[in-house]
CSV table of C-alpha atoms in Angstrom, one decimal:
chain,number,residue,atom,x,y,z
A,9,MET,CA,40.5,82.3,39.5
A,10,SER,CA,37.6,84.6,40.4
A,11,GLU,CA,38.0,88.2,39.5
A,12,THR,CA,35.7,89.3,42.3
A,13,ALA,CA,37.4,91.6,44.8
A,14,ILE,CA,37.6,90.1,48.3
A,15,LYS,CA,37.2,92.4,51.2
A,16,PRO,CA,38.9,91.4,54.5
A,17,ALA,CA,36.5,89.8,56.9
A,18,TYR,CA,37.3,90.5,60.6
A,19,ALA,CA,34.1,89.6,62.3
A,20,PRO,CA,34.4,85.7,62.0
A,21,ILE,CA,37.9,85.6,63.4
A,22,ALA,CA,36.8,88.0,66.2
A,23,ILE,CA,34.0,85.7,67.1
A,24,LEU,CA,36.4,82.7,67.2
A,25,ALA,CA,38.8,84.8,69.4
A,26,ALA,CA,35.9,85.5,71.8
A,27,VAL,CA,35.1,81.8,72.0
A,28,THR,CA,38.7,81.1,72.7
A,29,VAL,CA,38.7,83.6,75.6
A,30,LEU,CA,35.5,82.0,76.9
A,31,ALA,CA,37.4,78.7,77.0
A,32,LEU,CA,40.1,80.3,79.2
A,33,VAL,CA,37.5,81.9,81.5
A,34,PHE,CA,35.3,78.8,81.7
A,35,PRO,CA,37.7,75.8,81.6
A,36,SER,CA,35.1,73.4,83.1
A,37,ILE,CA,37.7,71.6,85.3
A,38,PRO,CA,36.0,68.5,86.7
A,39,GLY,CA,35.7,67.4,90.2
A,40,ALA,CA,35.8,63.7,91.0
A,41,ILE,CA,35.2,61.7,87.8
A,42,ILE,CA,32.7,58.9,88.4
A,43,THR,CA,33.7,55.5,87.2
A,44,GLU,CA,31.3,53.3,89.1
A,45,GLY,CA,28.7,51.7,86.9
A,46,ILE,CA,30.6,52.4,83.7
A,47,ASP,CA,30.9,49.3,81.4
A,48,SER,CA,34.1,49.2,79.4
A,49,GLY,CA,32.6,47.2,76.6
A,50,ASP,CA,29.6,49.6,76.2
A,51,THR,CA,32.0,52.5,76.3
A,52,ALA,CA,34.3,51.0,73.7
A,53,TRP,CA,31.4,50.4,71.4
A,54,MET,CA,30.0,53.9,71.8
A,55,LEU,CA,33.4,55.4,71.0
A,56,VAL,CA,33.5,53.4,67.8
A,57,ALA,CA,29.8,54.3,67.0
A,58,SER,CA,30.7,57.9,67.5
A,59,ALA,CA,33.5,57.6,64.9
A,60,LEU,CA,31.1,55.7,62.5
A,61,VAL,CA,28.5,58.5,62.7
A,62,LEU,CA,31.2,61.1,62.0
A,63,ILE,CA,32.3,59.4,58.9
A,64,MET,CA,28.8,59.8,57.6
A,65,THR,CA,29.4,63.5,57.0
A,66,PRO,CA,32.4,62.9,54.6
A,67,GLY,CA,30.2,60.2,53.1
A,68,LEU,CA,27.5,62.8,52.6
A,69,ALA,CA,30.0,65.1,51.0
A,70,TYR,CA,30.9,62.5,48.3
A,71,PHE,CA,27.2,61.6,47.9
A,72,TYR,CA,26.2,65.2,47.3
A,73,GLY,CA,29.4,66.2,45.5
A,74,GLY,CA,29.0,63.5,42.9
A,75,MET,CA,25.5,64.6,42.0
A,76,VAL,CA,26.1,68.2,41.3
A,77,ASN,CA,27.8,69.5,38.1
A,78,THR,CA,31.6,69.7,37.8
A,79,LYS,CA,31.9,73.4,38.6
A,80,ASN,CA,30.2,73.0,42.0
A,81,VAL,CA,31.7,69.8,43.4
A,82,ILE,CA,34.3,71.3,45.8
A,83,SER,CA,31.8,73.9,47.2
A,84,THR,CA,29.1,71.3,47.7
A,85,MET,CA,31.5,68.9,49.5
A,86,LEU,CA,33.0,71.7,51.6
A,87,GLN,CA,29.6,72.6,52.9
A,88,SER,CA,29.5,69.1,54.6
A,89,PHE,CA,33.1,69.2,55.8
A,90,ILE,CA,32.9,72.7,57.3
A,91,ALA,CA,30.0,71.5,59.5
A,92,MET,CA,32.4,69.2,61.3
A,93,GLY,CA,34.4,72.2,62.4
A,94,VAL,CA,31.6,74.8,63.0
A,95,ILE,CA,29.1,72.6,64.8
A,96,SER,CA,31.9,71.0,67.0
A,97,ILE,CA,32.5,74.5,68.4
A,98,VAL,CA,28.8,75.4,68.7
A,99,TRP,CA,28.1,72.1,70.5
A,100,VAL,CA,30.9,72.6,73.1
A,101,VAL,CA,29.9,76.2,73.8
A,102,VAL,CA,26.1,75.9,74.1
A,103,GLY,CA,24.6,73.3,71.7
A,104,TYR,CA,24.8,70.3,74.1
A,105,SER,CA,23.3,72.3,76.9
A,106,LEU,CA,20.4,73.5,74.7
A,107,ALA,CA,19.8,69.9,73.8
A,108,PHE,CA,20.3,68.1,77.1
A,109,GLY,CA,20.5,70.7,79.8
A,110,GLU,CA,17.8,71.2,82.4
A,111,SER,CA,14.5,71.5,80.6
A,112,ILE,CA,12.9,74.9,80.1
A,113,GLY,CA,9.2,74.2,79.6
A,114,GLY,CA,9.9,71.0,77.8
A,115,PHE,CA,11.0,72.8,74.7
A,116,VAL,CA,14.7,73.5,75.1
A,117,GLY,CA,17.5,72.9,77.6
A,118,ASN,CA,19.0,75.6,79.8
A,119,PRO,CA,22.0,77.0,77.9
A,120,PHE,CA,23.9,77.5,81.2
A,121,THR,CA,23.5,73.9,82.5
A,122,HIS,CA,26.5,72.6,80.4
A,123,PHE,CA,27.8,75.9,79.1
A,124,MET,CA,31.4,75.2,77.7
A,125,MET,CA,30.8,71.5,78.7
A,126,LYS,CA,30.5,72.4,82.4
A,127,GLY,CA,29.8,69.4,84.5
A,128,VAL,CA,30.0,66.9,81.7
A,129,LEU,CA,33.3,65.2,82.5
A,130,ASP,CA,32.3,64.5,86.1
A,131,ALA,CA,28.6,63.9,85.5
A,132,GLU,CA,26.7,60.8,86.4
A,133,PRO,CA,27.2,58.1,83.7
A,134,TRP,CA,24.6,58.1,80.9
A,135,GLY,CA,23.4,54.5,81.5
A,136,THR,CA,26.6,52.5,81.4
A,137,ILE,CA,28.8,55.0,79.5
A,138,PRO,CA,30.5,58.2,80.6
A,139,ALA,CA,28.4,61.3,80.0
A,140,ILE,CA,31.1,62.8,77.9
A,141,VAL,CA,30.9,59.9,75.5
A,142,PHE,CA,27.2,60.4,75.1
A,143,ALA,CA,27.7,64.1,74.6
A,144,PHE,CA,30.1,63.6,71.7
A,145,PHE,CA,28.1,60.8,70.2
A,146,GLN,CA,25.2,63.3,70.0
A,147,LEU,CA,27.6,65.9,68.5
A,148,LYS,CA,27.9,63.8,65.4
A,149,PHE,CA,24.2,63.9,64.9
A,150,ALA,CA,24.2,67.6,65.3
A,151,VAL,CA,27.0,67.9,62.7
A,152,ILE,CA,25.3,66.0,59.8
A,153,THR,CA,21.9,67.5,60.1
A,154,PRO,CA,22.6,71.0,58.7
A,155,ALA,CA,24.9,69.4,56.2
A,156,LEU,CA,21.9,67.4,54.9
A,157,VAL,CA,20.0,70.7,54.2
A,158,THR,CA,22.7,71.9,51.8
A,159,GLY,CA,21.6,69.5,49.1
A,160,SER,CA,18.4,71.5,48.5
A,161,MET,CA,20.3,74.8,48.0
A,162,ALA,CA,23.3,73.5,46.2
A,163,GLU,CA,24.8,75.4,43.2
A,164,ARG,CA,23.4,78.8,44.3
A,165,ILE,CA,24.0,79.5,48.0
A,166,ASN,CA,26.6,82.0,49.3
A,167,PHE,CA,29.1,80.0,51.4
A,168,LYS,CA,29.3,82.7,54.1
A,169,SER,CA,25.5,82.8,54.5
A,170,TYR,CA,25.4,79.0,54.7
A,171,VAL,CA,27.7,79.1,57.7
A,172,VAL,CA,25.5,81.6,59.4
A,173,PHE,CA,22.4,79.6,58.6
A,174,MET,CA,24.0,76.4,59.9
A,175,ILE,CA,24.8,78.0,63.3
A,176,LEU,CA,21.3,79.5,63.6
A,177,PHE,CA,19.7,76.2,62.5
A,178,SER,CA,21.7,74.2,65.1
A,179,ILE,CA,20.8,76.6,67.9
A,180,PHE,CA,17.2,77.3,67.2
A,181,ILE,CA,15.9,74.2,65.4
A,182,TYR,CA,18.1,71.2,65.9
A,183,ALA,CA,18.9,71.6,69.6
A,184,PRO,CA,15.2,72.3,70.7
A,185,LEU,CA,14.0,69.3,68.7
A,186,ALA,CA,16.7,67.1,70.2
A,187,HIS,CA,15.6,68.2,73.6
A,188,MET,CA,11.9,67.8,72.9
A,189,THR,CA,12.4,64.3,71.6
A,190,TRP,CA,15.3,62.7,73.6
A,191,ALA,CA,15.8,64.6,76.8
A,192,SER,CA,14.0,63.8,80.0
A,193,GLY,CA,11.4,66.4,80.5
A,194,GLY,CA,11.2,67.1,76.7
A,195,PHE,CA,7.7,67.7,75.4
A,196,LEU,CA,7.7,64.9,72.8
A,197,PHE,CA,9.6,62.6,75.1
A,198,GLU,CA,7.0,63.0,77.9
A,199,MET,CA,4.2,62.7,75.3
A,200,GLY,CA,5.5,59.2,74.5
A,201,VAL,CA,6.8,59.8,71.0
A,202,LEU,CA,9.4,57.2,69.9
A,203,ASP,CA,12.4,58.2,67.8
A,204,PHE,CA,15.2,55.7,68.2
A,205,ALA,CA,18.0,57.5,66.2
A,206,GLY,CA,16.7,60.7,64.7
A,207,GLY,CA,14.0,60.3,62.1
A,208,THR,CA,12.3,63.3,63.7
A,209,VAL,CA,15.3,65.2,65.1
A,210,VAL,CA,17.6,64.8,62.1
A,211,HIS,CA,15.8,63.9,58.9
A,212,MET,CA,12.4,65.6,59.3
A,213,SER,CA,14.1,68.8,60.5
A,214,ALA,CA,16.6,68.7,57.7
A,215,GLY,CA,13.9,67.9,55.1
A,216,TRP,CA,11.6,70.7,56.1
A,217,ALA,CA,14.5,73.2,56.3
A,218,ALA,CA,15.6,72.0,52.8
A,219,LEU,CA,12.1,72.6,51.4
A,220,ALA,CA,12.1,76.1,53.0
A,221,GLY,CA,15.5,76.8,51.5
A,222,ALA,CA,14.6,75.6,48.0
A,223,ILE,CA,11.5,77.8,48.1
A,224,TYR,CA,13.3,80.8,49.5
A,225,LEU,CA,16.3,80.7,47.2
A,226,LYS,CA,14.2,80.0,44.2
A,227,ARG,CA,15.4,78.1,41.1
A,228,ARG,CA,18.9,77.9,39.7
A,229,ARG,CA,19.5,79.6,36.4
A,230,SER,CA,19.9,76.2,34.7
A,231,HIS,CA,16.7,75.0,36.2
A,232,VAL,CA,14.8,78.0,34.8
A,233,GLU,CA,16.4,77.6,31.3
A,234,GLY,CA,16.2,73.9,31.2
A,235,SER,CA,19.9,73.5,30.6
A,236,PHE,CA,20.6,70.8,33.1
A,237,LEU,CA,24.1,69.5,33.5
A,238,PRO,CA,24.8,65.9,34.2
A,239,PRO,CA,26.1,64.7,37.6
A,240,ALA,CA,29.8,65.3,38.0
A,241,ASN,CA,30.9,61.8,39.2
A,242,ILE,CA,28.7,58.8,39.8
A,243,PRO,CA,31.5,56.8,41.4
A,244,TYR,CA,31.6,59.6,44.0
A,245,VAL,CA,28.0,58.9,44.7
A,246,LEU,CA,28.7,55.2,45.0
A,247,LEU,CA,31.5,55.9,47.4
A,248,GLY,CA,29.4,58.3,49.4
A,249,THR,CA,26.6,55.7,49.7
A,250,GLY,CA,29.0,53.1,50.9
A,251,LEU,CA,30.4,55.4,53.6
A,252,LEU,CA,26.8,56.4,54.6
A,253,TRP,CA,25.7,52.8,54.8
A,254,PHE,CA,28.7,51.9,56.8
A,255,GLY,CA,28.4,54.9,59.2
A,256,TRP,CA,24.7,54.4,59.7
A,257,PHE,CA,25.4,51.3,61.8
A,258,GLY,CA,26.9,53.7,64.3
A,259,PHE,CA,24.0,56.1,63.8
A,260,ASN,CA,21.3,53.5,64.6
A,261,ALA,CA,23.0,50.6,66.4
A,262,GLY,CA,24.9,53.2,68.5
A,263,SER,CA,21.6,54.7,69.6
A,264,ALA,CA,21.2,51.6,71.8
A,265,LEU,CA,23.9,53.2,73.9
A,266,GLY,CA,25.6,49.9,74.6
A,267,ALA,CA,26.9,46.7,73.1
A,268,ASN,CA,23.8,44.8,73.7
A,269,PRO,CA,21.0,42.9,71.9
A,270,LEU,CA,19.2,46.1,71.1
A,271,ALA,CA,22.2,47.3,69.2
A,272,ALA,CA,22.3,44.1,67.3
A,273,LEU,CA,18.6,44.5,66.4
A,274,ALA,CA,19.1,48.1,65.2
A,275,PHE,CA,22.1,46.9,63.2
A,276,SER,CA,20.0,44.3,61.5
A,277,THR,CA,16.9,46.4,60.8
A,278,THR,CA,19.2,49.1,59.4
A,279,ASN,CA,20.8,46.8,56.9
A,280,THR,CA,17.5,45.2,55.9
A,281,ALA,CA,15.7,48.4,55.3
A,282,ALA,CA,18.6,49.9,53.3
A,283,GLY,CA,19.0,46.9,51.0
A,284,ALA,CA,15.2,46.5,50.5
A,285,ALA,CA,14.9,50.2,49.7
A,286,GLY,CA,17.7,50.2,47.2
A,287,ILE,CA,16.2,47.3,45.3
A,288,ALA,CA,12.7,48.8,45.5
A,289,TRP,CA,13.9,52.0,43.9
A,290,VAL,CA,15.5,50.5,40.9
A,291,LEU,CA,12.6,48.0,40.4
A,292,PHE,CA,10.0,50.8,40.6
A,293,ASP,CA,12.1,52.7,38.0
A,294,ALA,CA,12.1,49.5,35.8
A,295,ALA,CA,8.3,49.3,36.2
A,296,ARG,CA,8.1,52.8,34.9
A,297,GLY,CA,10.2,51.9,31.8
A,298,LYS,CA,13.5,53.2,33.1
A,299,LYS,CA,16.9,51.5,33.1
A,300,VAL,CA,18.4,50.3,36.4
A,301,SER,CA,20.9,53.0,37.4
A,302,ALA,CA,23.7,53.3,40.0
A,303,LEU,CA,22.3,56.7,41.0
A,304,GLY,CA,18.8,55.2,41.6
A,305,PHE,CA,20.1,52.4,43.7
A,306,CYS,CA,22.2,54.7,45.8
A,307,ILE,CA,19.3,57.1,46.4
A,308,GLY,CA,17.0,54.2,47.4
A,309,VAL,CA,19.5,52.9,49.9
A,310,VAL,CA,19.7,56.3,51.6
A,311,VAL,CA,15.9,56.6,51.7
A,312,GLY,CA,15.8,53.2,53.4
A,313,LEU,CA,18.4,54.2,55.9
A,314,VAL,CA,16.5,57.4,56.6
A,315,ALA,CA,13.1,55.7,57.0
A,316,ILE,CA,14.4,53.0,59.4
A,317,THR,CA,16.2,55.5,61.7
A,318,PRO,CA,13.2,56.3,64.0
A,319,ALA,CA,12.1,52.7,64.1
A,320,ALA,CA,15.4,50.8,64.2
A,321,GLY,CA,15.2,49.7,67.8
A,322,PHE,CA,11.5,49.3,68.0
A,323,VAL,CA,10.5,47.0,65.1
A,324,THR,CA,11.2,43.5,63.9
A,325,ILE,CA,13.5,42.7,60.9
A,326,PRO,CA,10.6,41.8,58.6
A,327,HIS,CA,8.9,45.0,59.4
A,328,ALA,CA,12.1,46.9,58.6
A,329,LEU,CA,11.9,45.4,55.1
A,330,VAL,CA,8.4,46.7,54.7
A,331,ILE,CA,9.4,50.2,55.9
A,332,GLY,CA,12.3,50.2,53.4
A,333,VAL,CA,10.2,49.2,50.4
A,334,VAL,CA,7.3,51.5,51.1
A,335,ALA,CA,9.5,54.5,51.9
A,336,SER,CA,11.5,54.0,48.8
A,337,ILE,CA,8.5,53.8,46.5
A,338,ILE,CA,6.9,56.9,48.0
A,339,SER,CA,10.1,58.9,47.8
A,340,ASN,CA,10.7,57.8,44.3
A,341,PHE,CA,7.2,58.8,43.2
A,342,LEU,CA,7.6,62.2,44.9
A,343,ALA,CA,11.1,62.8,43.6
A,344,HIS,CA,9.9,62.3,40.0
A,345,TYR,CA,6.7,64.3,40.6
A,346,LYS,CA,8.9,67.2,41.8
A,347,THR,CA,10.6,67.4,38.4
A,348,LYS,CA,7.2,68.5,36.9
A,349,THR,CA,7.0,71.4,39.3
A,350,ALA,CA,8.9,74.7,39.7
A,351,LEU,CA,10.5,73.6,43.0
A,352,ASP,CA,14.2,73.4,42.7
A,353,ASP,CA,15.3,71.1,45.5
A,354,THR,CA,18.6,70.4,43.9
A,355,LEU,CA,19.4,67.0,45.3
A,356,ASP,CA,15.9,65.9,46.4
A,357,VAL,CA,16.5,66.4,50.1
A,358,PHE,CA,12.8,66.9,51.0
A,359,PRO,CA,11.5,63.8,49.0
A,360,CYS,CA,14.3,61.6,50.4
A,361,HIS,CA,15.1,62.9,53.9
A,362,GLY,CA,12.0,64.8,54.8
A,363,VAL,CA,9.5,62.3,53.4
A,364,GLY,CA,11.6,59.3,54.3
A,365,GLY,CA,11.8,60.5,57.9
A,366,MET,CA,8.0,61.1,58.0
A,367,VAL,CA,7.3,57.7,56.6
A,368,GLY,CA,9.6,56.1,59.2
A,369,MET,CA,8.0,58.1,62.0
A,370,VAL,CA,4.5,56.9,60.9
A,371,PHE,CA,5.6,53.3,60.5
A,372,THR,CA,7.2,53.4,64.0
A,373,GLY,CA,3.7,54.2,65.2
A,374,VAL,CA,2.4,51.2,63.2
A,375,PHE,CA,5.0,48.5,64.0
A,376,ALA,CA,6.6,49.4,67.3
A,377,SER,CA,6.4,46.4,69.7
A,378,SER,CA,7.1,46.0,73.4
A,379,ALA,CA,8.3,42.5,72.6
A,380,VAL,CA,11.2,44.0,70.7
A,381,ASN,CA,11.9,46.9,73.2
A,382,SER,CA,10.4,47.3,76.6
A,383,ALA,CA,10.6,51.1,76.2
A,384,VAL,CA,7.5,50.7,73.9
A,385,THR,CA,4.6,51.3,76.4
A,386,ASP,CA,1.9,51.7,73.7
A,387,GLN,CA,1.9,49.0,71.0
A,388,GLY,CA,1.9,50.0,67.4
A,389,LEU,CA,-1.3,50.1,65.2
A,390,PHE,CA,-0.3,46.8,63.6
A,391,PHE,CA,-1.0,45.2,67.0
A,392,GLY,CA,-4.4,46.7,67.5
A,393,ASP,CA,-3.5,49.8,69.6
A,394,ALA,CA,-3.9,53.2,67.9
A,395,THR,CA,-2.6,55.3,70.9
A,396,LEU,CA,1.1,55.5,69.7
A,397,PHE,CA,0.1,55.9,66.1
A,398,ILE,CA,-2.1,58.9,66.9
A,399,LYS,CA,0.7,60.4,69.0
A,400,HIS,CA,3.1,60.1,66.1
A,401,LEU,CA,0.6,61.8,63.7
A,402,VAL,CA,0.3,64.7,66.1
A,403,ALA,CA,4.0,64.9,66.6
A,404,LEU,CA,4.5,64.8,62.8
A,405,VAL,CA,2.3,67.8,62.3
A,406,LEU,CA,3.9,69.8,65.2
A,407,VAL,CA,7.5,69.0,64.2
A,408,SER,CA,6.8,69.7,60.5
A,409,ALA,CA,5.3,73.1,61.3
A,410,PHE,CA,8.0,74.0,63.8
A,411,ALA,CA,10.9,73.1,61.5
A,412,PHE,CA,9.4,74.7,58.3
A,413,ILE,CA,8.3,78.0,59.9
A,414,MET,CA,11.5,78.4,61.9
A,415,SER,CA,13.6,77.6,58.9
A,416,PHE,CA,11.9,80.4,56.9
A,417,ILE,CA,12.5,82.8,59.8
A,418,ILE,CA,16.2,81.8,60.0
A,419,LEU,CA,16.6,82.0,56.2
A,420,LYS,CA,15.2,85.6,56.2
A,421,LEU,CA,17.4,86.6,59.1
A,422,THR,CA,20.5,85.1,57.5
A,423,ASP,CA,19.7,86.8,54.2
A,424,ILE,CA,19.5,90.2,56.0
A,425,LEU,CA,22.9,89.5,57.6
A,426,VAL,CA,24.6,88.0,54.6
A,427,PRO,CA,22.8,87.7,51.2
A,428,MET,CA,22.1,84.1,50.6
A,429,ARG,CA,21.9,83.9,46.9
A,430,VAL,CA,25.1,84.3,44.8
A,431,SER,CA,25.0,86.6,41.9
A,432,GLU,CA,24.0,85.4,38.4
A,433,ARG,CA,27.6,85.7,37.3
A,434,ASP,CA,29.0,83.7,40.2
A,435,GLU,CA,26.4,81.0,39.6
A,436,LEU,CA,27.3,80.7,36.0
A,437,LEU,CA,31.0,80.7,36.8
A,438,GLY,CA,30.4,78.0,39.4
A,439,LEU,CA,30.7,78.1,43.2
A,440,ASP,CA,34.0,76.3,43.3
A,441,VAL,CA,35.8,79.3,41.7
A,442,SER,CA,33.5,82.1,42.7
A,443,GLN,CA,33.3,81.1,46.4
A,444,HIS,CA,36.6,79.4,47.0
A,445,ASP,CA,39.0,80.1,44.1
A,446,GLU,CA,39.4,76.3,43.6
A,447,GLN,CA,38.3,74.0,40.9
A,448,LEU,CA,38.1,70.4,40.0
A,449,LEU,CA,40.4,69.7,37.0
A,450,GLU,CA,38.9,67.3,34.5
A,451,ALA,CA,41.1,64.5,33.3
């Protein structure tokens, strides 16, 4: 057990108590609940899809937890699990309203539109599903995004500061990007940018935040000294990959918001890109004289899933294969190049999620087709029209700058409130013990 003295912390429980009081003051009791126009099949599928997206976060916990060293497994996994609790509260209080409330200048939703879920139970259906189903489907996206960031800061971040960072990230980066991209009146939405399931909102935002975090926290002691420890548990990584691949069908096919042909297309493109990217990663490794590895295949699969996310409902299945292969090779190259630099992005979040999301966004502008989805008003570059492609390049620059700069600001603010970097002693001891007084007992 850690010998560090623990001082009582009253502020967090006081904040939760205040939120609980708010729930009593603002119970959001609905008026007449609208049932007209709701399709039971679409609703059933979206409830299942929401559950599938949620299981991705435990999947991410196993994926990340298996790649760190043994003394940091529990801490790394908990950083994903805790997001399911913290962001669920933030989303109910103000997150959903910031993302999908009445637009303020096209950049963020009005925090009072759906404060404490006001007007959601009795809102007009979102297409053919109840608005409350859409709201909690979107919650699962909000949950996994800050959890993705943790991979870049693993093995050296103070757990308390991570929770503060996660809340600020959700409010000031994730929710505005969700509004800009997906909400009617959102800046990028009105501009005509296409993001089917979160390549921009989820993966680019997480990737740039991860890069900012890795730079801000600087290198781990082991990274400086060159005393790298092996991954704790490759079977954990395999299990996590399986859960992520499984859950991603809800992530992408669920973004069709109904049990329809578009969902079937997104399901198919998702699987194709994932499989192609996993194979491309290990074959690219083999071409560079490396052995085929379980870890390599798993990372490649996740890159493919990331890259197809913005394009899943806009491109054909063969084009999904192209996206998976190209994204995998680019991410592989950058991940290996990163090892030659001083950047300590522990689990390659930026090369895989950030770069994968950007590649997917660019290729959406290349391959999007109105024959696949009538929502595509400007054909992709592949079909001879550069309009959408240029819009996506502009959006890529704007989103990247916003996510990276805001992340640095939030990191600095968090560091002022609660120091982000653990002490050298706690890092050497391991975060499982130093942060949580728990440890993984080796067989």
